[in-house]
Coordinates of C-alpha atoms in Angstrom, one line a residue:
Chain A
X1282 CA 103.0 83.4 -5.2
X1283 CA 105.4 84.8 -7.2
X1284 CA 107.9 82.1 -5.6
X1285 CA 105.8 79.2 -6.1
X1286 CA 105.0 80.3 -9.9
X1287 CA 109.2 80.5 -10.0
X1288 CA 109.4 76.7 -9.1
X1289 CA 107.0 75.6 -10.9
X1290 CA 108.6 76.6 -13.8
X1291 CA 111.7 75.8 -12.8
X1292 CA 110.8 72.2 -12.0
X1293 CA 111.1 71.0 -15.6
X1294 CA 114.4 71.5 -15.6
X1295 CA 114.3 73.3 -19.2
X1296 CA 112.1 76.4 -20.9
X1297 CA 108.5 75.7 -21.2
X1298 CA 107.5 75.3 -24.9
X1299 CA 104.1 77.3 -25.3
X1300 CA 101.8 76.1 -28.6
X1301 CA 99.4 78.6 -29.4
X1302 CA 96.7 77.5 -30.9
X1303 CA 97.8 74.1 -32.1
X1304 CA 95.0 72.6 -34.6
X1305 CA 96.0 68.8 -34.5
X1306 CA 95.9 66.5 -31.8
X1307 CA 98.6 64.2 -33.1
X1308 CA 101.0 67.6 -33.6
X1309 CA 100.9 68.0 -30.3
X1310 CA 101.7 64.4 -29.4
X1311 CA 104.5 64.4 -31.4
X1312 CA 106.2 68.2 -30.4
X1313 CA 105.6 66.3 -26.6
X1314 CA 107.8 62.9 -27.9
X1315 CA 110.4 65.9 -29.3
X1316 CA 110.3 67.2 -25.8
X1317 CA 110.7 64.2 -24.2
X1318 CA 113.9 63.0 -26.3
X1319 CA 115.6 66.6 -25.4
X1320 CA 115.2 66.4 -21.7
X1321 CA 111.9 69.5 -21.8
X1322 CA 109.0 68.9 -19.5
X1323 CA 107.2 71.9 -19.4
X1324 CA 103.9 72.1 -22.1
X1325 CA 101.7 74.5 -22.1
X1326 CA 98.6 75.1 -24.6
X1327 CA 96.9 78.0 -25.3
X1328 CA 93.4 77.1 -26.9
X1329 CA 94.0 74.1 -28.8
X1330 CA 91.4 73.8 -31.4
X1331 CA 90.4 70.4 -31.2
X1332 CA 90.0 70.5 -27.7
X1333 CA 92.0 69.0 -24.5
X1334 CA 93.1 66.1 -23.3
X1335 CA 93.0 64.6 -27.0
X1336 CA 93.4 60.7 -27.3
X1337 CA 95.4 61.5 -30.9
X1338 CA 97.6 63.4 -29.0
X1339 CA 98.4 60.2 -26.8
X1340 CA 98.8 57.9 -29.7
X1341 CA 101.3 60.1 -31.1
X1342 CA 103.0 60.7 -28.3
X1343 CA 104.3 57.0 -28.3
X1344 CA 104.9 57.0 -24.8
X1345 CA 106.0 60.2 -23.5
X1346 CA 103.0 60.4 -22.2
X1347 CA 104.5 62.4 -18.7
X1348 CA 104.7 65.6 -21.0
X1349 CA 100.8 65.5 -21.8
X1350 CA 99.8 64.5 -18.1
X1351 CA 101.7 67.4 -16.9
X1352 CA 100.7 69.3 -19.9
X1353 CA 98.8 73.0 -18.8
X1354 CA 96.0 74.3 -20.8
X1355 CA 96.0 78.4 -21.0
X1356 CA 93.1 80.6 -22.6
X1357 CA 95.4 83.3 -23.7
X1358 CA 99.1 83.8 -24.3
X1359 CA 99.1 86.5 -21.8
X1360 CA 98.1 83.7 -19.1
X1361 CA 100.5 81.4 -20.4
X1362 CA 103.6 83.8 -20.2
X1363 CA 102.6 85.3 -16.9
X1364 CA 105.3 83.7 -14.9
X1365 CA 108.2 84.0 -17.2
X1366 CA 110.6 86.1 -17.5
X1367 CA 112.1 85.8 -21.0
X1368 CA 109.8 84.8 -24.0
X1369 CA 110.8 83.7 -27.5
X1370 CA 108.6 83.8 -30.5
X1371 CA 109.2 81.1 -33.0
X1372 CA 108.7 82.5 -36.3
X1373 CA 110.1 82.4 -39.9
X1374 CA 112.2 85.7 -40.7
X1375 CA 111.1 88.7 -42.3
X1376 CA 107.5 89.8 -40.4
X1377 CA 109.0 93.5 -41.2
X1378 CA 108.9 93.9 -37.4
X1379 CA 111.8 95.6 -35.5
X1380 CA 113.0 92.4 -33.4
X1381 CA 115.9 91.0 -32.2
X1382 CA 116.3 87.8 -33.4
X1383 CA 118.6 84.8 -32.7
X1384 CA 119.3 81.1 -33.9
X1385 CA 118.0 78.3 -31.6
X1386 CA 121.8 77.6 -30.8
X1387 CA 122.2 81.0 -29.6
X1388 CA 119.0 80.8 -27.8
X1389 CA 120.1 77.1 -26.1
X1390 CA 122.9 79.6 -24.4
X1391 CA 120.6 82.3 -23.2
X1392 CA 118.2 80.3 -22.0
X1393 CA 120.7 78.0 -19.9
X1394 CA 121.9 81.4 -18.5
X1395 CA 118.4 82.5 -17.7
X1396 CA 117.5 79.5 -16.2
X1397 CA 120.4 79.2 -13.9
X1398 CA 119.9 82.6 -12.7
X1399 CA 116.1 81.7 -11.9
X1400 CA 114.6 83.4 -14.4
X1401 CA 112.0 81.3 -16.2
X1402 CA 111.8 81.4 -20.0
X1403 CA 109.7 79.8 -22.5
X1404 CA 109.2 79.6 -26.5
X1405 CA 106.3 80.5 -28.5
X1406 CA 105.1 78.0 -30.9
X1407 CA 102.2 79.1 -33.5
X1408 CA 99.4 77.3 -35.0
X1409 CA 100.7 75.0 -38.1
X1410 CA 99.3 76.4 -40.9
X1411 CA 99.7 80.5 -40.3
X1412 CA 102.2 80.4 -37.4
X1413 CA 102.2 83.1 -35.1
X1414 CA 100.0 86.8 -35.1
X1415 CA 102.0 89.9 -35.1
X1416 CA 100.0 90.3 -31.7
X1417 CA 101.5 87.1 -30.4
X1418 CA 105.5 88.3 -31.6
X1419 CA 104.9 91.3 -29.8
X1420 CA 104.4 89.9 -26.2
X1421 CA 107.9 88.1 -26.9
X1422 CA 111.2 89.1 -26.2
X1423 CA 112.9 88.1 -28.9
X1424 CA 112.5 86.1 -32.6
X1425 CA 114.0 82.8 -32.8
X1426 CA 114.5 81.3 -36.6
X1427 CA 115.9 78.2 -37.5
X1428 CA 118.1 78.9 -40.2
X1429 CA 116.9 76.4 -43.2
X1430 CA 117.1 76.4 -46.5
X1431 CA 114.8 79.7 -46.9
X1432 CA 113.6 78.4 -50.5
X1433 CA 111.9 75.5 -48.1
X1434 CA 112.0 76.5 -44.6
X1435 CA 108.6 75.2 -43.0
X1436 CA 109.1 72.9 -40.1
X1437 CA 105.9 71.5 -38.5
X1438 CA 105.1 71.6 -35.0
X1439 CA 107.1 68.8 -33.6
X1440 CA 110.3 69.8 -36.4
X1441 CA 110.6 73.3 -34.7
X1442 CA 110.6 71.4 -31.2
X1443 CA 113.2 68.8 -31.7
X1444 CA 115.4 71.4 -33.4
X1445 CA 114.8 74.2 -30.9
X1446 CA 114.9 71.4 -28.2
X1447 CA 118.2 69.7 -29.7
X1448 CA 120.4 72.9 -29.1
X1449 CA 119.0 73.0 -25.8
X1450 CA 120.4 69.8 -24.8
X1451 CA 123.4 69.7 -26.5
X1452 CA 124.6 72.3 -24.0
X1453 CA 123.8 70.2 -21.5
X1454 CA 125.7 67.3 -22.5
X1455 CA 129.0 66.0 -22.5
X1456 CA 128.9 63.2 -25.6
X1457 CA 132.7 63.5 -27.1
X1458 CA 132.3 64.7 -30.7
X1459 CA 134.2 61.9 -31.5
X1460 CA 134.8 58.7 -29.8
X1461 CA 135.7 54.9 -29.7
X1462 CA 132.7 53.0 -29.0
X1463 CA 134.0 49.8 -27.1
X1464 CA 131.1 47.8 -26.7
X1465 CA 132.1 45.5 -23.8
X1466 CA 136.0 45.2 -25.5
X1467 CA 139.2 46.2 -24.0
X1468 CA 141.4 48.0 -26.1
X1469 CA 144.9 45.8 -26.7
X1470 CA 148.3 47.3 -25.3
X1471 CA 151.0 47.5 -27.5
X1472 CA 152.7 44.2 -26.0
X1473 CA 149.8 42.4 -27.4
X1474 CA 150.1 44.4 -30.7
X1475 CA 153.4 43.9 -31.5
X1476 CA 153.5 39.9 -31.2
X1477 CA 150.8 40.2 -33.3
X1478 CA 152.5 42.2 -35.4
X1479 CA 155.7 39.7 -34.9
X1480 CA 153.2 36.6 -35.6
X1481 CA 151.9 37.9 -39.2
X1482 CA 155.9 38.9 -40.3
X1483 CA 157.2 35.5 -39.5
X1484 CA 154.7 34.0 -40.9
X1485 CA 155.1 36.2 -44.3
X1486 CA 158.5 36.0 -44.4
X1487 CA 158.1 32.2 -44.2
X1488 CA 155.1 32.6 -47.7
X1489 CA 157.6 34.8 -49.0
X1490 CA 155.3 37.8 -49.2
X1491 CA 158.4 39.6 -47.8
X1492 CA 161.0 38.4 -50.3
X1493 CA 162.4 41.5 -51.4
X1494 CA 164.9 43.0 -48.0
X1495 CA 164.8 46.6 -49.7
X1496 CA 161.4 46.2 -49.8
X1497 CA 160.6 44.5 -46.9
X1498 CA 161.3 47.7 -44.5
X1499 CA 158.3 49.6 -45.6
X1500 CA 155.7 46.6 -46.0
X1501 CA 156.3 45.8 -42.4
X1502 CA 155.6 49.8 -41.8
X1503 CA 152.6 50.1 -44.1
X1504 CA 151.0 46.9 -42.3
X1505 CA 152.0 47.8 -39.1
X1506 CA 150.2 51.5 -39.8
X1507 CA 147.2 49.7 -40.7
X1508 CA 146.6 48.0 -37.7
X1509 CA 147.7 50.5 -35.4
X1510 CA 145.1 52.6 -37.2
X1511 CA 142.5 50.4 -36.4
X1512 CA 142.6 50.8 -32.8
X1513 CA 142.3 46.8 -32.2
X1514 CA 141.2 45.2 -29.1
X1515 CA 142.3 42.3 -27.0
X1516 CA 139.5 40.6 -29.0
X1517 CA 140.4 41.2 -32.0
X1518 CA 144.1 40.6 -31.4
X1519 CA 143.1 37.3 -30.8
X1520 CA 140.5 37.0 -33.8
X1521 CA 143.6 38.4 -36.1
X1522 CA 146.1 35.7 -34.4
X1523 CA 144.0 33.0 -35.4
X1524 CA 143.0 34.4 -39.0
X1525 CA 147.1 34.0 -39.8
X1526 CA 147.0 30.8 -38.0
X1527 CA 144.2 29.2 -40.0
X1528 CA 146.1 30.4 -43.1
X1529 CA 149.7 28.8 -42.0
X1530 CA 149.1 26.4 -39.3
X1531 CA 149.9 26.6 -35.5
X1532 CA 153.0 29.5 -34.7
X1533 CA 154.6 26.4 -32.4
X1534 CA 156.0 25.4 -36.5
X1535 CA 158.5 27.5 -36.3
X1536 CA 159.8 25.8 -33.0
X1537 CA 159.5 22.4 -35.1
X1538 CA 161.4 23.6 -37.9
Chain B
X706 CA 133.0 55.3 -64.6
X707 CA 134.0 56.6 -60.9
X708 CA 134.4 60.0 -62.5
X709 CA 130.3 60.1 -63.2
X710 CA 129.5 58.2 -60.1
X711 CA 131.6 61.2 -58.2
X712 CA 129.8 63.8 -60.2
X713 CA 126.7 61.8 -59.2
X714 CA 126.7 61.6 -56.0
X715 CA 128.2 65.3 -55.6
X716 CA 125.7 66.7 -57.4
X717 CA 123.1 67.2 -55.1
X718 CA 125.2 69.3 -52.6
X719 CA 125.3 67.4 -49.8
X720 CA 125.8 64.1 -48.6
X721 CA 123.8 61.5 -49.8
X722 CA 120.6 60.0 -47.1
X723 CA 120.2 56.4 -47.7
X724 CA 116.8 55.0 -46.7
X725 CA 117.6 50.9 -45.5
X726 CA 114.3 49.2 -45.7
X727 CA 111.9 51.9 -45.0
X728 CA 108.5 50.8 -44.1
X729 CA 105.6 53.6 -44.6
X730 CA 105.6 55.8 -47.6
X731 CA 104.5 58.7 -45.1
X732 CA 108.1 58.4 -43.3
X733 CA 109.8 58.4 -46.8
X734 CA 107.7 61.6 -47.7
X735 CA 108.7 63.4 -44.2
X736 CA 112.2 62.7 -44.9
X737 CA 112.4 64.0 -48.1
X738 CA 111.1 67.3 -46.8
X739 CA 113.5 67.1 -44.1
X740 CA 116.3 66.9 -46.6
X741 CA 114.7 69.7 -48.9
X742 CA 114.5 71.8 -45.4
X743 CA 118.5 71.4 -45.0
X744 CA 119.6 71.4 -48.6
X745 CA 120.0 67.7 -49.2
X746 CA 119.1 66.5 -52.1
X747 CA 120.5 62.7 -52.8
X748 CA 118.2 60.3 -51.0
X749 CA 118.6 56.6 -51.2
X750 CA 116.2 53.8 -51.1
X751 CA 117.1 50.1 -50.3
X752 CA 114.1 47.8 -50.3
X753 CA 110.9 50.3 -49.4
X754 CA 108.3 47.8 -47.7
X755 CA 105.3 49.4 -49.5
X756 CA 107.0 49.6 -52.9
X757 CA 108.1 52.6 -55.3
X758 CA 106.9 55.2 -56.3
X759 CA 104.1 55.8 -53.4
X760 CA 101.7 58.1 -53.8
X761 CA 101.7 58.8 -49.7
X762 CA 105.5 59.8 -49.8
X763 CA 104.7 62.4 -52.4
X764 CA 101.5 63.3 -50.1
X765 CA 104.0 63.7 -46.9
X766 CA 106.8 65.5 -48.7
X767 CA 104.6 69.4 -48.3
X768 CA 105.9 70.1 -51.2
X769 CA 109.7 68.4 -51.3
X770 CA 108.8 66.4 -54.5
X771 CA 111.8 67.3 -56.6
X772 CA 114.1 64.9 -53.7
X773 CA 111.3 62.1 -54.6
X774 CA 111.6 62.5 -58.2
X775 CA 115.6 62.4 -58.1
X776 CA 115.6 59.4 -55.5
X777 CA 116.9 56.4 -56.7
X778 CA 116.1 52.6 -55.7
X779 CA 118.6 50.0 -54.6
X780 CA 118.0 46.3 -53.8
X781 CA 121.1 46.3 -51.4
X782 CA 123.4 48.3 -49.0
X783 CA 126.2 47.9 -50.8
X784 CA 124.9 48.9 -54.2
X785 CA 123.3 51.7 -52.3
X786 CA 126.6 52.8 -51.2
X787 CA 129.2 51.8 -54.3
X788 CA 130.3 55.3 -54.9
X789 CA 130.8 56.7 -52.2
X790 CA 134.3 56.7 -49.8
X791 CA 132.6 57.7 -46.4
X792 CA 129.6 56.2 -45.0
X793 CA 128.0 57.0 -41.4
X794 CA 125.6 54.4 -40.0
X795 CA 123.1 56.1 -37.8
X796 CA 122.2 54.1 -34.8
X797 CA 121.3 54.4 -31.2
X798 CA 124.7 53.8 -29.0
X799 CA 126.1 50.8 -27.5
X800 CA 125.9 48.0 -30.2
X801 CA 128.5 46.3 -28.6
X802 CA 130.7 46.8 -31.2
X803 CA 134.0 48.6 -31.8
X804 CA 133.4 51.8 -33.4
X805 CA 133.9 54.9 -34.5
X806 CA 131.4 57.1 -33.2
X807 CA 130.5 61.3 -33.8
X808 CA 127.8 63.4 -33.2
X809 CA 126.0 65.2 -35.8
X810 CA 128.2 68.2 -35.4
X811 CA 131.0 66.4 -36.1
X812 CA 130.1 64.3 -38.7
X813 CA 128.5 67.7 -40.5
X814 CA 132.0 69.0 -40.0
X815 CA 133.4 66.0 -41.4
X816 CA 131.4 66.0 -44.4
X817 CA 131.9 69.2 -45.3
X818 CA 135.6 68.5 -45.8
X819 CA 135.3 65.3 -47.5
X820 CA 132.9 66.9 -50.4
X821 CA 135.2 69.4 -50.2
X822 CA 137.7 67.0 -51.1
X823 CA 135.2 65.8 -53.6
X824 CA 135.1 62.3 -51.8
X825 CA 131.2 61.3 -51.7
X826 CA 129.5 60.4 -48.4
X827 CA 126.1 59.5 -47.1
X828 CA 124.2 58.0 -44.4
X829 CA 122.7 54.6 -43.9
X830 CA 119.0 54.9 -41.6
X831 CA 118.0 52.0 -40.6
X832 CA 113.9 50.7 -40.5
X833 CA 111.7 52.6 -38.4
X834 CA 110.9 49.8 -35.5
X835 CA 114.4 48.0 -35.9
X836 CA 117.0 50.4 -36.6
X837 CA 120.0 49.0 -38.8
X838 CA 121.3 45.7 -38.8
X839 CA 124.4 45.3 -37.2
X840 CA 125.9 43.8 -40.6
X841 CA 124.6 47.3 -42.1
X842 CA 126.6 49.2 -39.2
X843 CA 129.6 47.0 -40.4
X844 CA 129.6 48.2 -43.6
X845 CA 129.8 51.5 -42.4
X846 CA 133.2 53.8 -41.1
X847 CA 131.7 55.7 -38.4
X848 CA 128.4 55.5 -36.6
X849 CA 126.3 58.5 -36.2
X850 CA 124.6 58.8 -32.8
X851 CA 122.7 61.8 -31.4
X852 CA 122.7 62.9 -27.8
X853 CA 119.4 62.6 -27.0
X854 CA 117.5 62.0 -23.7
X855 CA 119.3 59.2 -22.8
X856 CA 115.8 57.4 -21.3
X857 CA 113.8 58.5 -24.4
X858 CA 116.5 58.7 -27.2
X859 CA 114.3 57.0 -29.7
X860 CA 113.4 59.1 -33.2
X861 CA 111.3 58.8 -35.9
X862 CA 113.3 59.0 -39.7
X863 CA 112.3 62.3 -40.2
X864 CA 113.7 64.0 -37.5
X865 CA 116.7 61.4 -37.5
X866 CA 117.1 63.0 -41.0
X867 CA 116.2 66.6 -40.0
X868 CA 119.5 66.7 -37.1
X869 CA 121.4 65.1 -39.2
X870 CA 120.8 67.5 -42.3
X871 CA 120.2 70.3 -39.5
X872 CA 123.6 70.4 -38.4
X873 CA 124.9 70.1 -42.3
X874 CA 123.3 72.9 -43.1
X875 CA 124.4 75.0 -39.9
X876 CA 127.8 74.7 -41.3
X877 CA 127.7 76.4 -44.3
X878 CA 125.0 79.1 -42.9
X879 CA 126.5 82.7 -42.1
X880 CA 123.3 83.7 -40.0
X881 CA 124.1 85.5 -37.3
X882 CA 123.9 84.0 -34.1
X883 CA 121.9 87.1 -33.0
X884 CA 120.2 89.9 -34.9
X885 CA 118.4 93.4 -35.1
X886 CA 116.1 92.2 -37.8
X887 CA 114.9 95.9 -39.0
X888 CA 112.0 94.8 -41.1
X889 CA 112.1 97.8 -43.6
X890 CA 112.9 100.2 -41.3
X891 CA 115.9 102.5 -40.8
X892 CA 117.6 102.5 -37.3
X893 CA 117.7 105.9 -35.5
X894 CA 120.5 108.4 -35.6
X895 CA 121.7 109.9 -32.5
X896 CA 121.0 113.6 -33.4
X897 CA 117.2 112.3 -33.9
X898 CA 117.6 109.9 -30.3
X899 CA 118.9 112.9 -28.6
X900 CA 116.2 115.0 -30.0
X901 CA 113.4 112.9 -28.9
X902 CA 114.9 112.7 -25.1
X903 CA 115.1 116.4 -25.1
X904 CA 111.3 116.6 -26.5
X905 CA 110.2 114.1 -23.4
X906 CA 112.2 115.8 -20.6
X907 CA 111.0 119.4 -21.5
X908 CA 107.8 118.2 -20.8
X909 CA 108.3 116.2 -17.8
X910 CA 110.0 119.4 -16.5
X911 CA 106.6 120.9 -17.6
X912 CA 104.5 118.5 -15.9
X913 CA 106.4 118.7 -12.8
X914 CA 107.5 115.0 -12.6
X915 CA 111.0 115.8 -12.7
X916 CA 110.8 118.5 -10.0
X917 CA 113.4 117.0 -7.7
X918 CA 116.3 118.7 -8.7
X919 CA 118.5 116.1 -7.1
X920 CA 117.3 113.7 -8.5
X921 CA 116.3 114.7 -11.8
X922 CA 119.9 113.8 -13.2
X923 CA 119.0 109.9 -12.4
X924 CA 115.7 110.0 -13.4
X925 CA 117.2 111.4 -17.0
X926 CA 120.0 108.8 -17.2
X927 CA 117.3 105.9 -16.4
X928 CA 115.1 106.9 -19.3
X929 CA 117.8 107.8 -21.7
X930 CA 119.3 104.3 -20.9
X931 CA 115.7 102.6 -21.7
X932 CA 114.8 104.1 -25.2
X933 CA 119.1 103.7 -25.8
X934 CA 118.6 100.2 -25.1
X935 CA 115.7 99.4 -27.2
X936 CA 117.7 100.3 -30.4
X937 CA 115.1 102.6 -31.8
X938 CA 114.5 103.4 -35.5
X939 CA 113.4 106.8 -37.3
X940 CA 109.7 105.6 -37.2
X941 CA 109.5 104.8 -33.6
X942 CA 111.1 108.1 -32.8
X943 CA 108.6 109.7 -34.9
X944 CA 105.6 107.2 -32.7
X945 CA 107.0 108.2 -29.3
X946 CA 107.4 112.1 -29.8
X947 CA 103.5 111.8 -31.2
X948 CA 102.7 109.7 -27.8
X949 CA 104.6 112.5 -26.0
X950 CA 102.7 115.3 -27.6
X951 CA 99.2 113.4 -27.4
X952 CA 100.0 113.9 -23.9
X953 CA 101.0 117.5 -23.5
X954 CA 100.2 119.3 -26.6
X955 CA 102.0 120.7 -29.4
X956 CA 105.5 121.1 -28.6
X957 CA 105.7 124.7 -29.7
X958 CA 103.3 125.4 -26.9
X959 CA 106.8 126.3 -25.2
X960 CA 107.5 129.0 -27.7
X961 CA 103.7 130.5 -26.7
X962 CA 104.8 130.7 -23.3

């Protein structure tokens, strides 16, 4: 049993996120949509007031409806922890409890340890308005507190699920901090660069933009820094051949000259 | 004139959140207590469907009304973003277009140095059913995309607003990753520790639980390790020798004997 309780935690592929007590249907429809976006499947409700399954809950959902369908109602915390092996307790700081207590980042880490070493884990969510008993903190592991602006730290329900959810899969994901987007383009080699680059100097040492030869040296570098700066593609090599086209006719000119 | 528009927008502390087109007040409210969660506190409004001010903002805010008071109307993107140097258009990925594109982390990073540098930035949101327009996204330097759930990616402005400001304030946050939050008490010193696991193992030498001579010096080193490991403080040294006592008597029962 103990097995089978193991999977079935497992199968979501993330920590189950436990509301205790949740008062408002649509709260809960919208902590499941936070789920969703972060990649969590595993809901489970301990008593919520107005009852279960709740049709406000599925409106505000807006269509991760999988993570109420699979959603698993609990009359106790106790019942819902059972098979886990690591609990969190959400909560703001300061209960004047001995605790340990981590940032959702920190517990992201920890959890994808757990979790890869089998060992199911979950996060305690209380009710909106009071959040969770003392009782309820101390069936938990360990605090997690968002770190906020503590003049203004209350998140609702679905706020402390995307942010707690976020972290989680940010670990699990490989998005470069910083990147090119391409769309459909191919980026331009630099032999396609540089007769562009040749193109728009002819063409302003024929306007006489480039007059000045002590000068000239360092506009060609500045406007050659530009465009190298810009990343450009084979598109917009093009796009930028004919902009100095349109301006000074067809480049075949200089041939006719 | 730049000076004040500088001083403006850097002013509120962090970058500025510009609002394109929003459509319910309620989304406009969330926001603003999304920013006043993360210590934003320059919001931006470009054409709000339902008008300005609206009563159901201030009704969503919980409490964030100071942002509404200090937001300031725009009838266009570009007067939106006049004074400032950086802007970051949030979108979904894969516009097609040849971008620049961070994570949250990265652009929080980002922004930190540039108001640093006193160089104003902000962040262009996009209507609620729509997103931005691409010609908004073009008026941008970087987009802003969050590694979501790649089959459910979709978020509402709030919590668009809330990772964004999320990871803004992370950065300039010394909470430690993990904590012994204490609560008021006073962790334990060792002279008291060691006292207490002297207390316990006289009296499981008493009661004959430890009668195993070879293996009482495992059975001491497991429970030392347990109570070492929980981190104990004065107060809980003081509960445990009471539950040990409860148990067996007075401890100067051994002086009796």
């Amino acid at each position: 049993m103990a097995g089978t309780d193991r999977s079935r935690a497992g199968a979501s592929g993330g920590p189950a996120i436990i509301l205790v007590e949740p008062q408002l249907g649509e709260n809960i429809g919208t902590a499941a949509r936070a789920m969703m976006n972060c990649g969590l499947g595993d809901l489970r409700l301990v008593r919520p007031r107005d009852g279960w399954p709740s049709d406000k809950a599925i409106a505000a959902a807006s269509g991760a409806n999988i993570v109420l369908e699979k959603a698993r109602l609990y009359p106790s915390v106790p019942e819902a922890i059972a098979d886990l092996t690591h609990v969190y307790a959400a909560t703001a700081r300061d209960r004047g409890m001995v605790r340990r207590e981590v940032t959702p980042r920190h517990a992201a880490a920890e959890m994808r340890a757990w979790l890869a070493a089998d060992e199911p884990c979950g996060v305690l969510i209380g009710p909106e308005r009071t959040g969770l008993l003392n009782d309820d903190v101390a069936l938990a592991d360990t605090v997690l507190s968002v770190p906020l602006n503590p003049a203004f730290s209350s998140l609702n329900l679905a706020q402390a699920v995307l942010l707690i959810g976020y972290e989680w899969f940010q670990l699990g994901d490989d998005t470069p901090a910083e990147q090119l987007a391409l769309g459909h383009s191919v980026p331009a080699n630099k032999e396609h660069l540089l007769r562009f680059f040749e193109h728009l100097e002819e063409e302003l040492d024929r306007s006489g933009f480039m007059r000045d030869p002590e000068k000239r040296p360092s506009m060609v570098r500045n406007l050659r820094n530009l465009f190298q700066r810009a990343g450009c593609t084979e598109q917009e090599l093009r796009t930028l051949h004919g902009v100095v086209t349109s301006f000074c006719g067809p480049r075949k000119r200089k041939a006719a000259e």
